[in-house]
Coordinates of C-alpha atoms in Angstrom, one line a residue:
X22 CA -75.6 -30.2 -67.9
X23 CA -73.4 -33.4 -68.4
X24 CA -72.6 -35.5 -65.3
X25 CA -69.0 -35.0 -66.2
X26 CA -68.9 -31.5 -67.3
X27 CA -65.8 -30.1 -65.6
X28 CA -63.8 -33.2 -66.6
X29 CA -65.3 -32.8 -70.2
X30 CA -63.5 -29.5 -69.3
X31 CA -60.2 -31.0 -68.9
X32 CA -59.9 -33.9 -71.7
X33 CA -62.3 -33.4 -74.1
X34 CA -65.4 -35.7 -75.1
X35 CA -63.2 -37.8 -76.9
X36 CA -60.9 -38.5 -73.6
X37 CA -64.1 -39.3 -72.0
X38 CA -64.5 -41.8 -74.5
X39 CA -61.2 -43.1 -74.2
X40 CA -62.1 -43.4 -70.5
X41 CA -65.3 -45.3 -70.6
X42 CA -64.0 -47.8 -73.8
X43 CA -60.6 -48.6 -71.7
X44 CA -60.4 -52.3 -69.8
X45 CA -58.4 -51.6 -66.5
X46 CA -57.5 -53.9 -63.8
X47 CA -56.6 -53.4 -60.5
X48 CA -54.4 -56.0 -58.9
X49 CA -54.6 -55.4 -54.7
X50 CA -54.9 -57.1 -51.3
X51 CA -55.3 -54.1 -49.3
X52 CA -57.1 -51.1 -49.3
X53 CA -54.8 -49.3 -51.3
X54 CA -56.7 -51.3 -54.5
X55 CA -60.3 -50.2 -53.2
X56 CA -59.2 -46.5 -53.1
X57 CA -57.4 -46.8 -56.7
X58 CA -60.7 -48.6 -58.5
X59 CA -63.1 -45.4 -56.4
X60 CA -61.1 -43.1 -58.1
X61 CA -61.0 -44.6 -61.5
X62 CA -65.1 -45.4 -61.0
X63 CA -66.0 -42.3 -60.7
X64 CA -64.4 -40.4 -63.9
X65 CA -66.8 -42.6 -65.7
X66 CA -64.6 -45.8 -66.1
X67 CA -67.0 -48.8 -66.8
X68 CA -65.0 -51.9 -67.2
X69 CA -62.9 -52.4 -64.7
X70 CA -61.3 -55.5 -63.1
X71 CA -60.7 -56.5 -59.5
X72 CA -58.5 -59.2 -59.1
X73 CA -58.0 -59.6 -55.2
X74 CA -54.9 -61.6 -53.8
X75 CA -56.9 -62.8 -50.8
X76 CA -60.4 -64.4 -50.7
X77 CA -63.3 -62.7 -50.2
X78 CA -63.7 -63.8 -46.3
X79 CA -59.9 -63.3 -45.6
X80 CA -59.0 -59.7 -44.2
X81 CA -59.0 -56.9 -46.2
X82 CA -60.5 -53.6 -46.8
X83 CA -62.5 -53.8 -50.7
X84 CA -65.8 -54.5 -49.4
X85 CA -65.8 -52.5 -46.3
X86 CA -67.0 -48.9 -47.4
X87 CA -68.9 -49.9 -51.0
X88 CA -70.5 -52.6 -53.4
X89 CA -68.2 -53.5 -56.0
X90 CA -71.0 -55.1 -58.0
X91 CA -73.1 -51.7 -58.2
X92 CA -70.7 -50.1 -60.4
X93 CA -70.1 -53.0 -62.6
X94 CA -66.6 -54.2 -61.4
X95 CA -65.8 -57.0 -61.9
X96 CA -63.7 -59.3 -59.0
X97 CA -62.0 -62.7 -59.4
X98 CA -59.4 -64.3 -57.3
X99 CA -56.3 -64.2 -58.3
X100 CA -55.2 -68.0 -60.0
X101 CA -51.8 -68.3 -60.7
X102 CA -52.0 -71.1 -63.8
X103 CA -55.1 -68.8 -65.0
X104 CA -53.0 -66.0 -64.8
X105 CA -49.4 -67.2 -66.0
X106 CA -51.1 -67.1 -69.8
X107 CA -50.7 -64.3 -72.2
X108 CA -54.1 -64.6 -73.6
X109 CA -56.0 -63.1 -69.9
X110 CA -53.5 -60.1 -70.1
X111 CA -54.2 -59.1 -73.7
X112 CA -57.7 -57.0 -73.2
X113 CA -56.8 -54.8 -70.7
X114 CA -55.6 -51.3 -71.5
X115 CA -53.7 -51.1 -68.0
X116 CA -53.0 -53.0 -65.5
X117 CA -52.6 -51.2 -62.0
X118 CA -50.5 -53.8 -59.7
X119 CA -51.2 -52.8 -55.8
X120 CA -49.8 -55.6 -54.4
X121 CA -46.2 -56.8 -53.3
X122 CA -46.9 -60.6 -53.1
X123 CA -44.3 -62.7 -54.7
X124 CA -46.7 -64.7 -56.8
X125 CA -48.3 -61.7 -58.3
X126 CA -44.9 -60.0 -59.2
X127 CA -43.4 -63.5 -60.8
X128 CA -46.4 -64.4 -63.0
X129 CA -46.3 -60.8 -64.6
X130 CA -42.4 -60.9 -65.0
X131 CA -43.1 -64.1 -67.2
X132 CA -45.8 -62.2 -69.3
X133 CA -46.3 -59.3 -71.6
X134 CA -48.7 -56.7 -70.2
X135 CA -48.7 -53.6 -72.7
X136 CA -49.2 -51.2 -69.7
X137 CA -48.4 -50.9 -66.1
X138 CA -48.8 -48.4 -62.9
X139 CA -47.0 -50.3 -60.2
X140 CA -48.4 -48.3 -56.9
X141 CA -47.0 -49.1 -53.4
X142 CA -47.3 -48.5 -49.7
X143 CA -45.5 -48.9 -46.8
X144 CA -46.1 -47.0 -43.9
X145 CA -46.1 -43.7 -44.8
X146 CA -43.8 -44.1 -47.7
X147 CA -45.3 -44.8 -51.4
X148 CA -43.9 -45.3 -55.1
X149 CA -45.7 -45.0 -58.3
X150 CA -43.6 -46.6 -61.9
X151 CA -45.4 -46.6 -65.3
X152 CA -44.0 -49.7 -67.6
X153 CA -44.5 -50.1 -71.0
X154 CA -42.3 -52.1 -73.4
X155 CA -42.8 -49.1 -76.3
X156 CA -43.2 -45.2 -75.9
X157 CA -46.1 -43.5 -74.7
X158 CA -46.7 -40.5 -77.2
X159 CA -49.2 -37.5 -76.4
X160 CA -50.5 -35.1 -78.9
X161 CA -52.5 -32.7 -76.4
X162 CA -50.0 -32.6 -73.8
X163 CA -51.7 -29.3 -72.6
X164 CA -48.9 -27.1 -72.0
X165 CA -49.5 -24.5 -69.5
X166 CA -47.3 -21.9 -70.8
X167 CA -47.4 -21.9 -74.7
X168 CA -45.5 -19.1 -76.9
X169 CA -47.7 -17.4 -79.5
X170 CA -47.2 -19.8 -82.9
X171 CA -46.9 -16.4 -85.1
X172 CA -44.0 -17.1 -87.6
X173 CA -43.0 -13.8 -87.8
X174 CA -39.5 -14.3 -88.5
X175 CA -40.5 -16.5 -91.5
X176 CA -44.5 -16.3 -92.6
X177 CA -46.3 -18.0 -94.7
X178 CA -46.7 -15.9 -98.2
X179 CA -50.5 -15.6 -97.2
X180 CA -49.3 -14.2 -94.1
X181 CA -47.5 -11.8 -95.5
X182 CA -50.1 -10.5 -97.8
X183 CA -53.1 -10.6 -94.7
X184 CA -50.4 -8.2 -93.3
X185 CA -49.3 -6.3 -96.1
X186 CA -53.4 -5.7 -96.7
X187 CA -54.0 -3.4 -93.2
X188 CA -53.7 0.0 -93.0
X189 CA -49.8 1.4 -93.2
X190 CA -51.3 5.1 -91.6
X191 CA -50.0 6.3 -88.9
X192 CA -53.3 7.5 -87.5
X193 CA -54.3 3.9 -87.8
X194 CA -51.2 2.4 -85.7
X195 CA -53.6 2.3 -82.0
X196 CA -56.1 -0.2 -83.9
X197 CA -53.4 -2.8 -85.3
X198 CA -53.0 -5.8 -83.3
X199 CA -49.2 -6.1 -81.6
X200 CA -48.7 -8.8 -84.3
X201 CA -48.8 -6.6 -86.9
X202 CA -46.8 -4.1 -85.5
X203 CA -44.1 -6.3 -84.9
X204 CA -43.9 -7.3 -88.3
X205 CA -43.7 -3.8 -89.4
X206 CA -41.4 -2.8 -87.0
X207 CA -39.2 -5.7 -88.6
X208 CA -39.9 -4.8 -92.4
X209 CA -38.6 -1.4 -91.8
X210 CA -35.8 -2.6 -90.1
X211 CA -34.5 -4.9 -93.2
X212 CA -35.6 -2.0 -95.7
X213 CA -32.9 0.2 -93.5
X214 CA -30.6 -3.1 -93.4
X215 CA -30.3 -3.2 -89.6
X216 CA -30.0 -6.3 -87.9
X217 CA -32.9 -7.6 -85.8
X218 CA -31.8 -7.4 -82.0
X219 CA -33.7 -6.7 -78.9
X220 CA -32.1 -3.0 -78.8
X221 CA -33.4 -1.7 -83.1
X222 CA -37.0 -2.9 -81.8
X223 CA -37.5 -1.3 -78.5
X224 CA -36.0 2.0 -80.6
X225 CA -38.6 1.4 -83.4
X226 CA -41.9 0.8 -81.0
X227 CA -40.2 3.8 -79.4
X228 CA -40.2 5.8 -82.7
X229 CA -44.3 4.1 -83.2
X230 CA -45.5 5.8 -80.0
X231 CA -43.9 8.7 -80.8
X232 CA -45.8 9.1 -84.4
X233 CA -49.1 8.5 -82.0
X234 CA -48.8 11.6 -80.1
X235 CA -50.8 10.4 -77.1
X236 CA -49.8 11.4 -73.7
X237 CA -50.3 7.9 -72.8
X238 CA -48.6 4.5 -74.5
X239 CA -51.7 2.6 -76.4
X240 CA -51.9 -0.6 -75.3
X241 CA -51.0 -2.4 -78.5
X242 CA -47.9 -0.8 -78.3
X243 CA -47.0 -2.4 -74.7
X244 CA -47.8 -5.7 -76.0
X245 CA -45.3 -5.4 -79.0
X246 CA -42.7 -4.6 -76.6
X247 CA -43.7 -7.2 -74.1
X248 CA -43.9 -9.7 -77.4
X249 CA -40.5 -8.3 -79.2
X250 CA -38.9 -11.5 -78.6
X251 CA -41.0 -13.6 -81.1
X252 CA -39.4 -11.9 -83.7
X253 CA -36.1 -13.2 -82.6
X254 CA -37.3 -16.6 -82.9
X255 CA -36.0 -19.0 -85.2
X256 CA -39.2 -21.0 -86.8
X257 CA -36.7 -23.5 -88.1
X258 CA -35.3 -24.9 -84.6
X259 CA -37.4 -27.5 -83.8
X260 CA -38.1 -27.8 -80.2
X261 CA -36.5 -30.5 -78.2
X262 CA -39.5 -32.4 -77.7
X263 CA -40.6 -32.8 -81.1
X264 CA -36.6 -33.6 -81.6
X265 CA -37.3 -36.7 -79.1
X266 CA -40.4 -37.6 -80.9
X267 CA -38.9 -37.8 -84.3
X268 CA -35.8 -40.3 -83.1
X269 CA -38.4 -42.9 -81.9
X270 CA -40.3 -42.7 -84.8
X271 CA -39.4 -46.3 -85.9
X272 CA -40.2 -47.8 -82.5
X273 CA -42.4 -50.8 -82.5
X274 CA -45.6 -50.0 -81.2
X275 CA -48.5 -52.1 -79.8
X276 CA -50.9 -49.7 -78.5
X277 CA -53.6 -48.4 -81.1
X278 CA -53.2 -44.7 -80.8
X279 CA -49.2 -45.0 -79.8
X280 CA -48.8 -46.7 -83.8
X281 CA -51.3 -44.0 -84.8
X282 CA -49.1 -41.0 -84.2
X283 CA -45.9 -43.0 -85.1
X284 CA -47.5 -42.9 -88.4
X285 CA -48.0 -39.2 -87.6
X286 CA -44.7 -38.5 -86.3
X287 CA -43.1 -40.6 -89.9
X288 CA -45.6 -37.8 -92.0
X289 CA -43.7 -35.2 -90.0
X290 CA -40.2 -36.1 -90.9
X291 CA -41.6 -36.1 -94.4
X292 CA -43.1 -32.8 -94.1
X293 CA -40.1 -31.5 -92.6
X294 CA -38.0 -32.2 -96.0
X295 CA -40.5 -30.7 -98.7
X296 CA -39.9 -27.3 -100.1
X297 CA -43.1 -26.2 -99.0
X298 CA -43.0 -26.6 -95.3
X299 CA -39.2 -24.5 -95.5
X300 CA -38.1 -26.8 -92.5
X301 CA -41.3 -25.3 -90.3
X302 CA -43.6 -27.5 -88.2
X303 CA -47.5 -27.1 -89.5
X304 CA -48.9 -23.7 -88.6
X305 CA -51.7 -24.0 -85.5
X306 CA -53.8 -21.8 -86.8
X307 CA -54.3 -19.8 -83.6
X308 CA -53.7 -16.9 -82.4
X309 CA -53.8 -15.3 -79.0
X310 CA -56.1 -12.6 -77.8
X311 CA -54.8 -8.9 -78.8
X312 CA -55.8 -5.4 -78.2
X313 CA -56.5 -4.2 -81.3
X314 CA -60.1 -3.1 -83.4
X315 CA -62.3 -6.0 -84.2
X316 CA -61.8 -5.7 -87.7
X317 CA -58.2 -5.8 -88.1
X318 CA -57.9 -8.9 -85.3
X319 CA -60.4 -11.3 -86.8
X320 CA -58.6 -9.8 -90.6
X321 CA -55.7 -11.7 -89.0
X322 CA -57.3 -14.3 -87.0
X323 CA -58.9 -15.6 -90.8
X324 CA -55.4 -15.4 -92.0
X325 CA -53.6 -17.6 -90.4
X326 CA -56.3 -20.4 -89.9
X327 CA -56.6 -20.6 -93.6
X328 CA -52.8 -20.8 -93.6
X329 CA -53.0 -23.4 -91.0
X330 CA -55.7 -25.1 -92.7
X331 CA -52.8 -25.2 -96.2
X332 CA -50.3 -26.8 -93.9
X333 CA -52.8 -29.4 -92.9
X334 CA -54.1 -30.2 -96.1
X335 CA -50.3 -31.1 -97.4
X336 CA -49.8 -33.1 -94.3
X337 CA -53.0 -35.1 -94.8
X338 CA -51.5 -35.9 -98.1
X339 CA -48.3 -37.4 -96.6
X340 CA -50.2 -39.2 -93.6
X341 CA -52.6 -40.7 -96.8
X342 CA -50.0 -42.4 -98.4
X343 CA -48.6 -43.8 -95.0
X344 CA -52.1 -44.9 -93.3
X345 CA -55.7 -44.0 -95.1
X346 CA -57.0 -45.9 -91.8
X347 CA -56.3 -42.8 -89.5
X348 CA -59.1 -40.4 -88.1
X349 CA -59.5 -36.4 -89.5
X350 CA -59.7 -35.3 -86.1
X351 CA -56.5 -36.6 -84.8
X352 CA -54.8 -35.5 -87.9
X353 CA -55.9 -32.1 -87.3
X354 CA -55.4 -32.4 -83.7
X355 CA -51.4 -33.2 -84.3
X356 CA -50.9 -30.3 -86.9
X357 CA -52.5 -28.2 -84.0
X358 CA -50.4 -29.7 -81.5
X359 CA -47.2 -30.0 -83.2
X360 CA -45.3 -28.1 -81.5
X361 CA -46.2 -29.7 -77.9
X362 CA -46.4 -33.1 -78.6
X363 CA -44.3 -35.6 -76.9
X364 CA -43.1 -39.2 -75.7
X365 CA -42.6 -40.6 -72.5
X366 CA -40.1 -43.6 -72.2
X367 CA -41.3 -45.5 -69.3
X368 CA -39.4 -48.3 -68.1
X369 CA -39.6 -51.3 -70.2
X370 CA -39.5 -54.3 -67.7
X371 CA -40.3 -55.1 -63.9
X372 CA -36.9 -55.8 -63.5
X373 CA -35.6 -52.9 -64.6
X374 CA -37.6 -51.5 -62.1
X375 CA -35.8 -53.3 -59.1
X376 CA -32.9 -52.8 -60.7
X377 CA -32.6 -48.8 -61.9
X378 CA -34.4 -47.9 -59.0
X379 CA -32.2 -49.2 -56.2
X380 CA -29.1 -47.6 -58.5
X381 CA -30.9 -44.2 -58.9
X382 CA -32.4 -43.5 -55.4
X383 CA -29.4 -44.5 -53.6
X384 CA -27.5 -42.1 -55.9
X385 CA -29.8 -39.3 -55.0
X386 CA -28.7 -40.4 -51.3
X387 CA -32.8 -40.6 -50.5
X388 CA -34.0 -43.2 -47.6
X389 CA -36.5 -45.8 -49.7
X390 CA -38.1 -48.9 -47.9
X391 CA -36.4 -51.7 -49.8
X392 CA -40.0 -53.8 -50.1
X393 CA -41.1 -50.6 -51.8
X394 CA -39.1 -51.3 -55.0
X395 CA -38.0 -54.9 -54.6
X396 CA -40.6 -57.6 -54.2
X397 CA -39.8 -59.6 -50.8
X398 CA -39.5 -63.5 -52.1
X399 CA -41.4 -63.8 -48.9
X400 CA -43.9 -61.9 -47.1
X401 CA -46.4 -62.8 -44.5
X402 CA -50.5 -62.6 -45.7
X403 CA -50.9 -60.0 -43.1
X404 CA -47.8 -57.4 -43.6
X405 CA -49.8 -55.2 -46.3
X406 CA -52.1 -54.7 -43.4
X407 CA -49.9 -54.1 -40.7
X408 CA -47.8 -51.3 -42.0
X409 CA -50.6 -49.4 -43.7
X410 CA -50.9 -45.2 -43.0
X411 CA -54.2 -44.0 -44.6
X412 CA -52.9 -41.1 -45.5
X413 CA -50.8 -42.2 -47.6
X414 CA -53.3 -44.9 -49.5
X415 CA -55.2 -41.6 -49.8
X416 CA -52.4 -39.9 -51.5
X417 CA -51.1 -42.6 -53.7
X418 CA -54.1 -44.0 -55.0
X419 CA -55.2 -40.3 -55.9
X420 CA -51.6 -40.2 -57.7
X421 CA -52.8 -43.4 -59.4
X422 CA -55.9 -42.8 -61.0
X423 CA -54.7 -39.1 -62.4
X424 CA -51.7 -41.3 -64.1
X425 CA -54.3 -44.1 -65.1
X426 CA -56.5 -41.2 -66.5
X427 CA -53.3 -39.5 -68.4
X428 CA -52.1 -42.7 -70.3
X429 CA -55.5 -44.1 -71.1
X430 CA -56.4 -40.6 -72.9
X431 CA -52.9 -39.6 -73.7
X432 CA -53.6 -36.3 -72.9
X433 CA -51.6 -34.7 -70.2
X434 CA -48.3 -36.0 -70.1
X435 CA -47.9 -39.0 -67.5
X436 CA -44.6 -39.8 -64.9
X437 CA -41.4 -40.6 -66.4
X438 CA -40.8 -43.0 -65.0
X439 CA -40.3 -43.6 -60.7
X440 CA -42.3 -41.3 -58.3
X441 CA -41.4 -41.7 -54.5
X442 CA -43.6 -39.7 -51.9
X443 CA -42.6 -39.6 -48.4
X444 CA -45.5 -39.0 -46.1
X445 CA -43.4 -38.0 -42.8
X446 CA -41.3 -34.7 -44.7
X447 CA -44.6 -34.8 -47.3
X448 CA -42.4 -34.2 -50.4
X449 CA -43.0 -36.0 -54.0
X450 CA -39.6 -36.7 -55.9
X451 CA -39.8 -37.8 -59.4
X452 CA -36.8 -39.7 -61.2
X453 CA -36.4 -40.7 -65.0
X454 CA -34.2 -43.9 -64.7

């Protein structure tokens, strides 16, 4: 078995490889670093960065439970004119700032980092902000409730036929997947010029049982009715989070696989206005689990991933004469995922930071240290010692590393853009400022 099986689980082989390719740094003086870099470690990160604010002998907690050295982090001090150039910012994939110190927050207002988790602490009070100058897309955004991508209010003409082609007897009805009945259900329906409502289907799955003569309803029959409304879907309306992803499709990019799908989002619009598509996002190819005989699921199942696998081939087309530079897999993937994908608009600046937040958190009339959001101009060595809960670090640096481990893989989809967690009522707001 794999040492990271159940994560393998979660993201994929390919996130893990996203994961053990990425360069993070952690920037801390307080234990609330040491926690963040043991939970990033042990996912399977291998090049991370320590960059502590105090030295080495000074007080401080990131040599007090582990060897950094052992799993291959490394630690440097943190040297303002080192620091203060662009060039020592540019490998990193994100940079995780854990510190308040005034230096720290100055040097990285005067540069461009692509990628930041600012994560504080103050007694038992923590924030977490993710800025990025330019979106942060995600194909496999892993949607936990997901409505079945069926088309039957407008299918593909190889849909059609794959249900055209099973069996119209009535004696037959019990072994059809609920798919299939719903699209007969609707054909008779517009042969009878009826309109489509909620009220003509229930009658007609009424009027199916009824032809089956069993004392009890067959179970593909209580999945058409409990899947009635997917006929009442329009395959046209494009969902509001493909909407958002299309209007920053011309958004400058810097990250590799954010100007990968911004070539994949440009396709899309493209797609979108050909006659073939018929204003429809590519078909997934996938169907959910139905109770129906073997044969006549996997006669469906075949069906619509070879229409799936149509859709994609005129999409590669498109993203060809945009990019020839961009992997199969992650074309596929986004014809898969097309209907979930989305874009997170983090905040764009440190500044904007201190500035939005103080607006939005005293709007939502919510108590918020003021060194949690603005960075003192002065602050003793010792006061991120002082004021620390445990607790807290524990919480917040678990927050952390999940949101390190979202925007590195760009799966999952990552805060947008402020999360404030109060320790003493131990509730989690989020805020999009």
């Amino acid at each position: 078995m794999d040492k990271f099986d159940r994560q393998l689980r979660l993201w994929g082989s390919h996130g893990q490889y996203e994961l053990e390719t990425a360069k993070v740094c952690v920037i801390a003086c307080s234990d609330l670093g040491t926690e963040i870099l043991k939970n990033l470690a042990l996912p399977g990160l291998k090049q991370l960065t320590f960059i502590q604010v105090k030295a080495a002998n000074d007080v401080g907690g990131h040599n007090r439970f582990w060897n950094l050295a052992e799993w291959n982090v490394t630690e440097i001090i943190w040297d303002t004119p080192k620091m203060s150039h662009q060039n020592f910012w540019d490998g990193f994939s994100l940079v995780i700032v854990a510190s308040g110190k005034p230096e720290i927050w100055t040097t990285l207002k005067n540069v461009q980092v692509s990628r930041m988790l600012v994560c504080r602490t103050l007694g038992n009070r923590g924030i977490l902000s993710f800025v990025s100058r330019e979106p942060h897309f995600v194909i496999e955004s892993h949607r936990r409730h997901k409505l079945p991508d069926l088309r039957l209010d407008r299918p593909r003409k190889k849909l059609t036929q794959a249900y055209q082609a099973l069996p119209r007897e009535d004696s037959e009805l019990t072994k059809l997947p609920y798919a299939a009945l719903l699209f007969r259900v609707k054909k008779e329906l517009i042969d009878e010029k009826l309109e489509v409502s909620r009220e003509a289907l229930k009658s007609k799955l009424t009027a199916l049982q009824n032809r089956c003569a069993s004392a009890q309803q067959a179970t593909n029959l209580v999945e058409a009715q409990r899947h009635s409304h997917l006929l009442l879907q329009n395959s046209q309306v494009l969902p509001e989070n493909v909407l958002h992803c299309l209007q920053l499709k011309d958004e400058p990019c810097q990250v590799n696989f954010n100007k990968t799908t911004k070539v994949l989002i440009q396709a899309l619009a493209t797609y979108l206005k050909i006659p073939y598509s018929d204003e429809q996002l590519p078909l997934s190819g996938t169907i959910p689990d139905m109770e129906s005989s073997s044969e006549q699921y996997n006669h469906l199942r075949q069906a619509y991933a070879a229409a799936a696998e149509e859709d994609a081939a005129v999409f590669r087309q498109l993203v060809t004469k945009e990019s020839s530079s961009i992997p199969l897999d992650q074309v596929n993937a986004f014809c898969k995922y097309a209907h979930y994908i989305r874009a997170v608009e983090p905040l764009q600046t440190l500044e904007r930071l201190e500035i939005d937040s103080k607006t939005c958190l005293s709007a939502q009339d919510i108590t918020v240290p003021a060194n949690l959001i603005a960075m003192p101009t002065a602050m003793s060595d010792d006061n991120e010692f002082q004021r620390t809960d445990y607790p807290t670090v524990s919480f917040m640096a678990g927050v952390a590393a999940q949101e390190a481990v979202k925007i590195l893989t760009h799966q999952f989809v990552p805060i947008e853009n402020l999360l404030f967690y109060d320790g003493e009522s131990n509730k989690v707001c989020h805020f999009k400022l």
